Short mmCIF file of C-alpha atoms and ligand atoms in Angstrom, two decimals:
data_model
loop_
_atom_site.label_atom_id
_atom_site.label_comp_id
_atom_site.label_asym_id
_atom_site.label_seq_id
_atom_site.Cartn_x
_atom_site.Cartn_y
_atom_site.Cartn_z
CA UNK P 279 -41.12 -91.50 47.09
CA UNK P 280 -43.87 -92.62 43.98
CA UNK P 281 -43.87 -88.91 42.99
CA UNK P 282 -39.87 -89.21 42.25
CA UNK P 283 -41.00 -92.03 39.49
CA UNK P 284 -42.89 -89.32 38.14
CA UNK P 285 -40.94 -86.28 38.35
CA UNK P 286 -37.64 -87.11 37.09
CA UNK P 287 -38.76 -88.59 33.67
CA UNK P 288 -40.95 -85.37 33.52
CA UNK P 289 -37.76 -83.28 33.98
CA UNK P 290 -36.02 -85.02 31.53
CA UNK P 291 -38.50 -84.91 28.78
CA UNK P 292 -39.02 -80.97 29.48
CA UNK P 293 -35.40 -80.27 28.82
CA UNK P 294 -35.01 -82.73 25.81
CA UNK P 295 -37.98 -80.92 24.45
CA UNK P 296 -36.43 -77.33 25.22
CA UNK P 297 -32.69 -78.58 23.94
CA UNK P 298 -34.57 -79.59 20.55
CA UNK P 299 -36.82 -76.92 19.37
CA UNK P 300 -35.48 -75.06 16.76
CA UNK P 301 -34.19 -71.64 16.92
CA UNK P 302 -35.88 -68.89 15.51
CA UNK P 303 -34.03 -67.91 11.94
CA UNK P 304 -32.21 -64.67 12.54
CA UNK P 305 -33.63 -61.90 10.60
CA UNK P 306 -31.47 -60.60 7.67
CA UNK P 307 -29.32 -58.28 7.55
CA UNK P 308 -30.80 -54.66 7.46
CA UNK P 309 -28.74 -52.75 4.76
CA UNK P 310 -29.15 -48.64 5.27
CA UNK P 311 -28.84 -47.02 2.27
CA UNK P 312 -26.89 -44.12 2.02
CA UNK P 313 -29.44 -41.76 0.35
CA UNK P 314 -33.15 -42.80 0.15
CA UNK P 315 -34.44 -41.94 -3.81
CA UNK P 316 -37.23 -42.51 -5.26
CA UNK P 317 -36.92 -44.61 -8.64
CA UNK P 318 -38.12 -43.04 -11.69
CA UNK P 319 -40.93 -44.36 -13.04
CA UNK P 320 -39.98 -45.23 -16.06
CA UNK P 321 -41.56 -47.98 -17.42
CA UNK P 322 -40.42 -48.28 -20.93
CA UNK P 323 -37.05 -48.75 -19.62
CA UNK P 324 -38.28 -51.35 -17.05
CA UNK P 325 -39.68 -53.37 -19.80
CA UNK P 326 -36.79 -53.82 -22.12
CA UNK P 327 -34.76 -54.36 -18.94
CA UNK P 328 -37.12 -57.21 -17.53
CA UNK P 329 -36.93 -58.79 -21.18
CA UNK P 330 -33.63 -59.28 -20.64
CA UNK P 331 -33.26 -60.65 -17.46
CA UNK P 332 -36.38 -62.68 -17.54
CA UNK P 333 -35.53 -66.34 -16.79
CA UNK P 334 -34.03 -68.09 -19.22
CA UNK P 335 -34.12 -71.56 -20.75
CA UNK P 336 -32.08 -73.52 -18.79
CA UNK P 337 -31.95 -76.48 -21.23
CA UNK P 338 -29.23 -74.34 -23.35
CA UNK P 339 -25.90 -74.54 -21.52
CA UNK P 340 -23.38 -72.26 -21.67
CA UNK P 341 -20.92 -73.87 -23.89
CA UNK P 342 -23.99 -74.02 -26.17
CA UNK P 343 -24.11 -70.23 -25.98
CA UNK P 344 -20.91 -69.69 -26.45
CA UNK P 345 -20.69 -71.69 -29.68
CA UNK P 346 -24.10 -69.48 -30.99
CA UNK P 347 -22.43 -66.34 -29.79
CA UNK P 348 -18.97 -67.05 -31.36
CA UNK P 349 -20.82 -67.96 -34.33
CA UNK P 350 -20.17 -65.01 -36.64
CA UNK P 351 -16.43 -64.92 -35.99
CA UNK P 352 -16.01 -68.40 -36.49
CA UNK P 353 -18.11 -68.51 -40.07
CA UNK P 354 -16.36 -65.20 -41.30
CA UNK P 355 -12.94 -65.84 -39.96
CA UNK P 356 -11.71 -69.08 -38.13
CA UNK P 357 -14.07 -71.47 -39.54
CA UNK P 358 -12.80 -70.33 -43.00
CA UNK P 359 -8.86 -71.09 -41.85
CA UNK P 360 -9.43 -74.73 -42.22
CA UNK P 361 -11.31 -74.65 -45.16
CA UNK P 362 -8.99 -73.07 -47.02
CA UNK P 363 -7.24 -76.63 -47.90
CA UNK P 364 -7.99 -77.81 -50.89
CA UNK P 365 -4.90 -80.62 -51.16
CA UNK P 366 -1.78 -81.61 -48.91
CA UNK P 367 -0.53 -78.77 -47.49
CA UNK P 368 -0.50 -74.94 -48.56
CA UNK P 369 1.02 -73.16 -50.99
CA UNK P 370 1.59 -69.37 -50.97
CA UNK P 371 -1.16 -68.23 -51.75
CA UNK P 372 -3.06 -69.75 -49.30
CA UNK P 373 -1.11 -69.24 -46.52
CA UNK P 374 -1.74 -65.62 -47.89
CA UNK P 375 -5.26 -65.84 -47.44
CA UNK P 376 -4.55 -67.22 -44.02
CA UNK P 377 -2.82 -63.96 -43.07
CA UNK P 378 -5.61 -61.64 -44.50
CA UNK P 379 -8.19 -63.32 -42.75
CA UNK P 380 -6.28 -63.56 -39.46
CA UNK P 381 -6.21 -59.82 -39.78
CA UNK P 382 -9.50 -59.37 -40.43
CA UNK P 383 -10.17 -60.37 -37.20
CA UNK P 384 -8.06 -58.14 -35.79
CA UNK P 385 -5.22 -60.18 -34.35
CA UNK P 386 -2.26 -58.68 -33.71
CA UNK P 387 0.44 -57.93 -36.09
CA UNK P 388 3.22 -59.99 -33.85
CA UNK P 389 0.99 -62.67 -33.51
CA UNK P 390 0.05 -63.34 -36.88
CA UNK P 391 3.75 -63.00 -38.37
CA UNK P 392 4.85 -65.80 -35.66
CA UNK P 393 1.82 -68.08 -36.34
CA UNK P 394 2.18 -67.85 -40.39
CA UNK P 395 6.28 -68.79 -39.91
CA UNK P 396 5.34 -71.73 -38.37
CA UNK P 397 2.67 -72.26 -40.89
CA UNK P 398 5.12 -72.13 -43.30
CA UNK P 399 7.93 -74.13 -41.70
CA UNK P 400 5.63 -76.82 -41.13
CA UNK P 401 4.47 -76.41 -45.05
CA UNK P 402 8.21 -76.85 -46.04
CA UNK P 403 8.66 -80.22 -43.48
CA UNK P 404 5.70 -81.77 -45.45
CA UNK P 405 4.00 -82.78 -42.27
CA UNK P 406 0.99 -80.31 -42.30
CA UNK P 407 -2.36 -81.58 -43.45
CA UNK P 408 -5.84 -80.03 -42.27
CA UNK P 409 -6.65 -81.81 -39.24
CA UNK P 410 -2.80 -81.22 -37.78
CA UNK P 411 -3.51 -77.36 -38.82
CA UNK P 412 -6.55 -77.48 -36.89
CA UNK P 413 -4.42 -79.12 -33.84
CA UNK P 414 -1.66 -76.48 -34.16
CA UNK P 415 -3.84 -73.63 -34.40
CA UNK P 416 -6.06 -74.75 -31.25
CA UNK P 417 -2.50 -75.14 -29.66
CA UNK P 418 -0.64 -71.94 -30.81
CA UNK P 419 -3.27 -69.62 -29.32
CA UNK P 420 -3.78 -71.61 -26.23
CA UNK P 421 -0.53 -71.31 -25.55
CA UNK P 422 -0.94 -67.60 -25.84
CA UNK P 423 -3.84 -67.22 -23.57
CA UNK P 424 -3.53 -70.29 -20.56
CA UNK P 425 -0.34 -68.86 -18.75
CA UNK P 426 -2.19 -65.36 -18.12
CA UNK P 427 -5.53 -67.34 -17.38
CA UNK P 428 -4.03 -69.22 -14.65
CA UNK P 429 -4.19 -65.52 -13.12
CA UNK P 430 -7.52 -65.43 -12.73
CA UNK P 431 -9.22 -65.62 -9.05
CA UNK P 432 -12.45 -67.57 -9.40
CA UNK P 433 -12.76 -67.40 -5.88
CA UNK P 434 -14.32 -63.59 -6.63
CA UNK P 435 -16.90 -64.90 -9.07
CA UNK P 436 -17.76 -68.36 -7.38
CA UNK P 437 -19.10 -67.95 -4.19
CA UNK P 438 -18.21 -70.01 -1.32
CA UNK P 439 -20.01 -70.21 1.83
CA UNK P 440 -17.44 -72.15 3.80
CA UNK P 441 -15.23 -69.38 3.39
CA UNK P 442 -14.46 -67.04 5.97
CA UNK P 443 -16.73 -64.15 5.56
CA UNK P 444 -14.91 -61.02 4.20
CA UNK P 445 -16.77 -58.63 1.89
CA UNK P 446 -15.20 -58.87 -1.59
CA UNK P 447 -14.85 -55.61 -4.22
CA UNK P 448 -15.19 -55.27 -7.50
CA UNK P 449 -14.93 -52.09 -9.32
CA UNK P 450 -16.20 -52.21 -12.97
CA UNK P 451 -14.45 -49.42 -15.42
CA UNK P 452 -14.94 -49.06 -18.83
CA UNK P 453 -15.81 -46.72 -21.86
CA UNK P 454 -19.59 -45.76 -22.47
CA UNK P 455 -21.69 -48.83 -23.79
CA UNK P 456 -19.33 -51.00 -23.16
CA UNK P 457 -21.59 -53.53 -21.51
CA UNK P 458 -20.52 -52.67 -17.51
CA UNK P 459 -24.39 -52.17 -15.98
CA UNK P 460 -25.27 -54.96 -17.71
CA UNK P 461 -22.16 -57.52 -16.85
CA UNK P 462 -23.04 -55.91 -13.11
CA UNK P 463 -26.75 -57.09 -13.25
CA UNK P 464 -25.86 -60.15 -14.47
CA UNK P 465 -22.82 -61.07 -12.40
CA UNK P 466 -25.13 -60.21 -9.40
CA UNK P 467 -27.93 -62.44 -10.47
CA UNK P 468 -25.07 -65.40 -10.75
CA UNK P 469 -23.98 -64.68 -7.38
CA UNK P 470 -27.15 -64.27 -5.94
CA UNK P 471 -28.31 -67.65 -7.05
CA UNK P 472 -25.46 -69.33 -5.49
CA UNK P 473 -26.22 -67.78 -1.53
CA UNK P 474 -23.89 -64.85 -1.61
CA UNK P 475 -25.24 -61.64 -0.12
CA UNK P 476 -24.66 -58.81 -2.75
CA UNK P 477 -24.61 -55.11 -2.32
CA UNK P 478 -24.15 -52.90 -6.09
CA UNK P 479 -22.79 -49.10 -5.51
CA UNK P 480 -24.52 -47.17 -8.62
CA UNK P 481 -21.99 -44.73 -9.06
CA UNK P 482 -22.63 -43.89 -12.46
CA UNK P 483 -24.58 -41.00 -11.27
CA UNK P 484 -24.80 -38.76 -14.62
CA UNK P 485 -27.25 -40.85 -16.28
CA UNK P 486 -30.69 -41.59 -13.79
CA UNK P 487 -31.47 -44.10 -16.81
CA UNK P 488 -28.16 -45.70 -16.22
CA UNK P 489 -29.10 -46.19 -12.01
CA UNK P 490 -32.34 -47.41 -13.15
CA UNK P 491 -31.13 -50.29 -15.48
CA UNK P 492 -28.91 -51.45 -12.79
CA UNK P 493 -31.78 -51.29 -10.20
CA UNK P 494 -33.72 -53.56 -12.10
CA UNK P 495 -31.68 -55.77 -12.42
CA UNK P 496 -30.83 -55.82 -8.89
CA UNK P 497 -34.21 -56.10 -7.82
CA UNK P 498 -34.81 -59.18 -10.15
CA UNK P 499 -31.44 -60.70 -9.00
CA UNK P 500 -32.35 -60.02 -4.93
CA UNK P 501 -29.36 -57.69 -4.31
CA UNK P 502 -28.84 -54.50 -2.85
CA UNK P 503 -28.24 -51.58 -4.43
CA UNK P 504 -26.76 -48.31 -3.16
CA UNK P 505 -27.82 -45.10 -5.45
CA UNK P 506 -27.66 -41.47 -4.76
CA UNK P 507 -29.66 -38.26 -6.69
CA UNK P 508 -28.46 -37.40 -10.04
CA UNK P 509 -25.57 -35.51 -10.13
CA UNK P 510 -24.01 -36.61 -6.59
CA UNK P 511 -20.17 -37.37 -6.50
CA UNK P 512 -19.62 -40.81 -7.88
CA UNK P 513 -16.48 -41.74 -4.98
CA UNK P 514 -18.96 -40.40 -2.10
CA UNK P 515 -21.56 -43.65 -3.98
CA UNK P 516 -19.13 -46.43 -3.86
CA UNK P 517 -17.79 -45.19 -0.18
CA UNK P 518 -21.19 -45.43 0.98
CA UNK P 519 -21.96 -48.96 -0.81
CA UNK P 520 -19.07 -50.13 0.38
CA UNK P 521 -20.07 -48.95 4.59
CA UNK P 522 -23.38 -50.64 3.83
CA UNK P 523 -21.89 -53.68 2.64
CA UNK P 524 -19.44 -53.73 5.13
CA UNK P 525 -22.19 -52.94 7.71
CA UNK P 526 -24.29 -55.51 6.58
CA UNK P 527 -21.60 -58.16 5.97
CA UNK P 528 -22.66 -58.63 2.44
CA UNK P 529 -20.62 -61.39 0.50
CA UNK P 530 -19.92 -58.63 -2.62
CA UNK P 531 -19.98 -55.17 -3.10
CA UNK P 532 -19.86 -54.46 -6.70
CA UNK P 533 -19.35 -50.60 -8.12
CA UNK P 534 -20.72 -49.75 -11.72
CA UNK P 535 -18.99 -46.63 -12.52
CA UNK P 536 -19.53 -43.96 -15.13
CA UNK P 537 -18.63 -44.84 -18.71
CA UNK P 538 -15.38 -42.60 -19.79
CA UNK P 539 -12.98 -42.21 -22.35
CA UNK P 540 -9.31 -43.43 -21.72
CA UNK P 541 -7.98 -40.43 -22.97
CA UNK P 542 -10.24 -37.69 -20.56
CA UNK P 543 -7.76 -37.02 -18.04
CA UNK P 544 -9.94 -35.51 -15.58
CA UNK P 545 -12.36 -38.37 -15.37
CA UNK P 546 -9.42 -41.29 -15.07
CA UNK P 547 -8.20 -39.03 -12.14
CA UNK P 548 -11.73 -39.01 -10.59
CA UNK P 549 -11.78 -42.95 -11.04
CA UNK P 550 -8.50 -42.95 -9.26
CA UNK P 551 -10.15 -41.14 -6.81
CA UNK P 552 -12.92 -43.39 -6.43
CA UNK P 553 -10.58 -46.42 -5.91
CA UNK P 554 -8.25 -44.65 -3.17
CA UNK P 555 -11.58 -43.57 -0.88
CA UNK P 556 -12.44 -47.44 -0.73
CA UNK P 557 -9.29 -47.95 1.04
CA UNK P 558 -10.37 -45.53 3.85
CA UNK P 559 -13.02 -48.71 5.14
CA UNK P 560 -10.94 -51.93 3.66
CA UNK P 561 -7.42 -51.46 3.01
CA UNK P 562 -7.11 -54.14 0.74
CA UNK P 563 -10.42 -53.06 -1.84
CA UNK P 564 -11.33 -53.08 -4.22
CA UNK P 565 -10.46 -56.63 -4.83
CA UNK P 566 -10.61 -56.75 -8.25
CA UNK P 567 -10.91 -54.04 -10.87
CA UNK P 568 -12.32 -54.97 -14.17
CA UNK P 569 -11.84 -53.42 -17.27
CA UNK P 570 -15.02 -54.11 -19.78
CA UNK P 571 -14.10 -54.71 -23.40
CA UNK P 572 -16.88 -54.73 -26.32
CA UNK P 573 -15.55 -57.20 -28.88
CA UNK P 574 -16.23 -55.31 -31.79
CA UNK P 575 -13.31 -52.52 -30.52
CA UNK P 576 -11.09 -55.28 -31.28
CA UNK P 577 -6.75 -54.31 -30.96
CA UNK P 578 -7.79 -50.81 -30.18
CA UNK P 579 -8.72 -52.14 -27.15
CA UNK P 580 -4.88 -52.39 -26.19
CA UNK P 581 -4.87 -48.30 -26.00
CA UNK P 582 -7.71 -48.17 -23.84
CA UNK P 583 -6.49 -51.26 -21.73
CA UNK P 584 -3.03 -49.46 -21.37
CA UNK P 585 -4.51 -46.51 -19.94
CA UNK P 586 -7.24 -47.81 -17.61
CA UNK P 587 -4.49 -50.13 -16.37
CA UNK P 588 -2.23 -47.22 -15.92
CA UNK P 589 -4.46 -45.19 -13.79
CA UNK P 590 -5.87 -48.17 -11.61
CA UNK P 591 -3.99 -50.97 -11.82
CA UNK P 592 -6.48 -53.54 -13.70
CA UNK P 593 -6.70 -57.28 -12.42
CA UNK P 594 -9.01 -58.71 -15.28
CA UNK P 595 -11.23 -57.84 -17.89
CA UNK P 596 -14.64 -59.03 -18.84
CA UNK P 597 -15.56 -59.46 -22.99
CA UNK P 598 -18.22 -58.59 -23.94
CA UNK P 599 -20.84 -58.69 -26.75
CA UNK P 600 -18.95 -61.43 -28.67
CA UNK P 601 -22.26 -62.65 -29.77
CA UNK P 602 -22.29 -59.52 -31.80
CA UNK P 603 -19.37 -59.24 -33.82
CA UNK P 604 -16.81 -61.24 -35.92
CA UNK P 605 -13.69 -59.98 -33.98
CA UNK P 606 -14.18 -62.30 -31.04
CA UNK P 607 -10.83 -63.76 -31.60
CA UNK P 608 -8.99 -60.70 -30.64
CA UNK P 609 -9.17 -61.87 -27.14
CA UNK P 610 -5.69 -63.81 -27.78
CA UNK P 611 -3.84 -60.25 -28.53
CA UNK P 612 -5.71 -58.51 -25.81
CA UNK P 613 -4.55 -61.50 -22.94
CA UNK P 614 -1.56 -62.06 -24.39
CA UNK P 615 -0.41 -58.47 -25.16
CA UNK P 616 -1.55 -56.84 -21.42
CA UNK P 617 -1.05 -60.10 -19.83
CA UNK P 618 -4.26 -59.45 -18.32
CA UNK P 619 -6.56 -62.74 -18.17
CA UNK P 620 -10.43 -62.50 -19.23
CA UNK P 621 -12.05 -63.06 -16.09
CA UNK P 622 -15.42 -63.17 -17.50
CA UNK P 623 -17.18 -63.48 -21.25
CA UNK P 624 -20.39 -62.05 -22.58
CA UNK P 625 -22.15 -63.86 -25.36
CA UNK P 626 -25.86 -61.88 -25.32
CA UNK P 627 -28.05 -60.21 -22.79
CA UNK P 628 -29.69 -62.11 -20.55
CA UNK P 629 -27.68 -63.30 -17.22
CA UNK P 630 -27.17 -66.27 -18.52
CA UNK P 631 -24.71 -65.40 -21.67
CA UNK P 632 -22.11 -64.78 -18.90
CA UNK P 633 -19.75 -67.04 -17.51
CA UNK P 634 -16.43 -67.39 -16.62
CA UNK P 635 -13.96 -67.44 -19.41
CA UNK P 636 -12.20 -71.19 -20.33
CA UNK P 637 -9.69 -70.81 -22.86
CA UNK P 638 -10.26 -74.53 -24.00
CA UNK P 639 -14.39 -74.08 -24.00
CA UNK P 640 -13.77 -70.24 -25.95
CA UNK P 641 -11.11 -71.47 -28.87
CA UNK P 642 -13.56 -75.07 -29.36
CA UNK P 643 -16.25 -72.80 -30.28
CA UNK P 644 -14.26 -70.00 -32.31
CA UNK P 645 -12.82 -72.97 -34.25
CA UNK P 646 -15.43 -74.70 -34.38
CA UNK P 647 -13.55 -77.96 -33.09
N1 GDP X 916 -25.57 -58.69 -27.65
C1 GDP X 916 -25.07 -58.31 -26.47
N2 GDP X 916 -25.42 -57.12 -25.95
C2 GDP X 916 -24.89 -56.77 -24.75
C3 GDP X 916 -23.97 -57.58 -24.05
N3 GDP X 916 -23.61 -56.93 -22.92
C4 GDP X 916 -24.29 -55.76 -22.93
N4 GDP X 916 -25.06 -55.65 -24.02
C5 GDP X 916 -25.92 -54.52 -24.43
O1 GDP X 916 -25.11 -53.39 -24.68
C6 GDP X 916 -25.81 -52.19 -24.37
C7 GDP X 916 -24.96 -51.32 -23.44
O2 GDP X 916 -24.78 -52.00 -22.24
P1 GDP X 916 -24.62 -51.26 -20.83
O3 GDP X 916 -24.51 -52.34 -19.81
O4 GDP X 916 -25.65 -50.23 -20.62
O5 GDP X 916 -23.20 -50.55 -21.04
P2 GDP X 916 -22.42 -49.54 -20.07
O6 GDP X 916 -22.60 -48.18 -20.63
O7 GDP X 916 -20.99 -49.97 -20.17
O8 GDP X 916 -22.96 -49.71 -18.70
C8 GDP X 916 -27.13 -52.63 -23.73
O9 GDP X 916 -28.13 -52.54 -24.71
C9 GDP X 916 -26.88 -54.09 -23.36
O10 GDP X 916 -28.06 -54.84 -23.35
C10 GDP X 916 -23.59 -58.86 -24.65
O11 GDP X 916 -22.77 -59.64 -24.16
N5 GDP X 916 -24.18 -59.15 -25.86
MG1 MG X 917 -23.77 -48.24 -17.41
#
């Protein structure tokens, strides 16, 4: 019985051997795209594109880039507010030139009359001097903003692995220029970089320049993207991303749609259209629809907010291109006004000048405090 001494240990260290070897990693998902096109060559475009989303210097951190981006609205409006002290207290004209100023930045007209009567009550108690204006003012519009915040769903924008997997939907809307293609490309490259499987629906599918700005960017950032030929019908483009997505079990699916005027009732109906056909694969998508707001439109943003919100029911906005304009302060009217919170803010053009919004981190750097 010698051989048994032999055999059994044998046994044991072939199946220790087989229990341990590591399994091959599965392949990744295959995504089928719904309509195979060739991308324009169009290198011109490609190059101002890869400018923008070439990697960027991580040594500058966000709140650093908010602080540069907010810099012209704080040095033409709210840096000024404090400034404006030149003894104990105010006196009318001064609190005057508060009022223009806060105007000039295009707060809103409620908002400014409530914040200049407390101004002035605190004026007539004696008790206001310029570090306690600086206090109240950081208070007054956090107190506008934080209670719609707390709406927000970072679980959309910060990926999770542990989760269970479900494919999540975000529909951008917005006028023309806005900043939507771009918030897409670099919204993808965030999630991207954190794991998360990410499929992009072009559906903006009258401009082939349009598709191939967002397919850069989506090539850079690793994601998918679902396009169709010029011309093709923009709900048939996000039904299809969304199958592949779905088909794939992609983390995201996020839809750039066509830049449109509020006011063109035809092409809010065919957005309305493009949300409802979603619903035919996932019930509950899109997820989140997100309205994209370019700073400089300041309070008129309210009419185009109104009707967007009308038509599809907005859950956020993103603000954009605050880098670029001294009206970066209207965000308080905006999320206090359609008690719709900011889900995410743009301060420049490279994927890392977005992040999501903090009202503490966004009124430190517009007051400079
Ligand atoms: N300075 C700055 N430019 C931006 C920002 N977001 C977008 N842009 C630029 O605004 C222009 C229009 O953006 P695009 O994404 O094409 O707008 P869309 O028509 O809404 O898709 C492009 O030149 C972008 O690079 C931002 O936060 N800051
Ligand atoms: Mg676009």
């Amino acid at each position: 019985m010698d051989w048994l001494y032999i055999l059994v240990p044998l046994v044991i260290i072939i199946v220790a051997f087989l229990a341990f070897k590591k399994k091959p990693k599965a392949a990744p998902p295959k995504i089928e795209t719904a309509e195979k096109v060739e991308v324009a060559h169009r290198p011109e475009l490609q190059e101002v594109v890869k400018e923008a989303v070439a990697p960027v210097k991580k040594e500058v951190s966000f709140s650093e880039r908010l602080k540069l981006g907010l810099s012209r609205s704080r040095s033409e409006v709210w840096g000024k507010l404090s400034g404006l002290f030149s003894g104990p207290g105010l006196d009318e004209n001064t609190i005057d030139s508060i009022e223009e100023l806060l105007y000039s930045a295009d707060i809103g007209t409620a908002t400014v009359g409530e914040l200049i009567e407390e101004v002035k009550k605190k004026t007539k108690e004696g008790n206001l001097t310029e570090n306690s204006f600086k206090t109240f003012l950081f208070d007054f519009l956090k107190n506008k903003m934080a209670p719609v915040q707390e709406k927000v769903d970072h679980s959309l924008y910060t990926f999770d692995s542990s989760a269970p997997k479900t494919t999540k939907v975000i529909m951008v809307v917005g006028v023309n220029g806005a900043g939507k293609t771009t918030t897409i490309g670099k919204l993808a490259t965030k999630l991207r970089a954190q794991g998360a499987t990410v499929v992009v629906g072009a559906c903006d599918t009258f401009r082939a320049a349009a598709v191939d700005q967002l397919q850069v960017w989506c090539d850079r950032a690793g994601a998918t993207m679902i396009r169709a030929k010029e011309g093709a019908n923009p709900s048939g483009v996000g039904y299809d991303a969304l199958q592949a997505a779905v088909n794939a079990n992609a983390d995201y699916c996020i839809l750039d749609t066509a830049g449109r005027l509020h006011t063109k009732e035809n092409l809010m109906d065919e957005l309305a259209k493009s949300k409802n056909v979603l619903k035919k694969i996932d019930p509950t998508a899109p997820h989140q629809i997100l309205l994209v707001i370019d700073a400089i439109t300041g309070q008129n943003a309210l009419r185009q907010a109104e009707e967007f919100h009308k038509t599809l029911g907005l859950t956020g906005l993103i603000f954009t291109k605050c880098d670029g304009s001294s009206k970066a302060g209207s965000a308080v009217t905006i999320v206090e006004q359609l008690k719709l919170p900011i889900a995410y803010i743009g301060v420049g053009e490279s994927a890392e000048d977005l992040d999501v919004f903090n009202v503490d981190d966004y009124l430190h750097a517009l007051l400079g405090s």
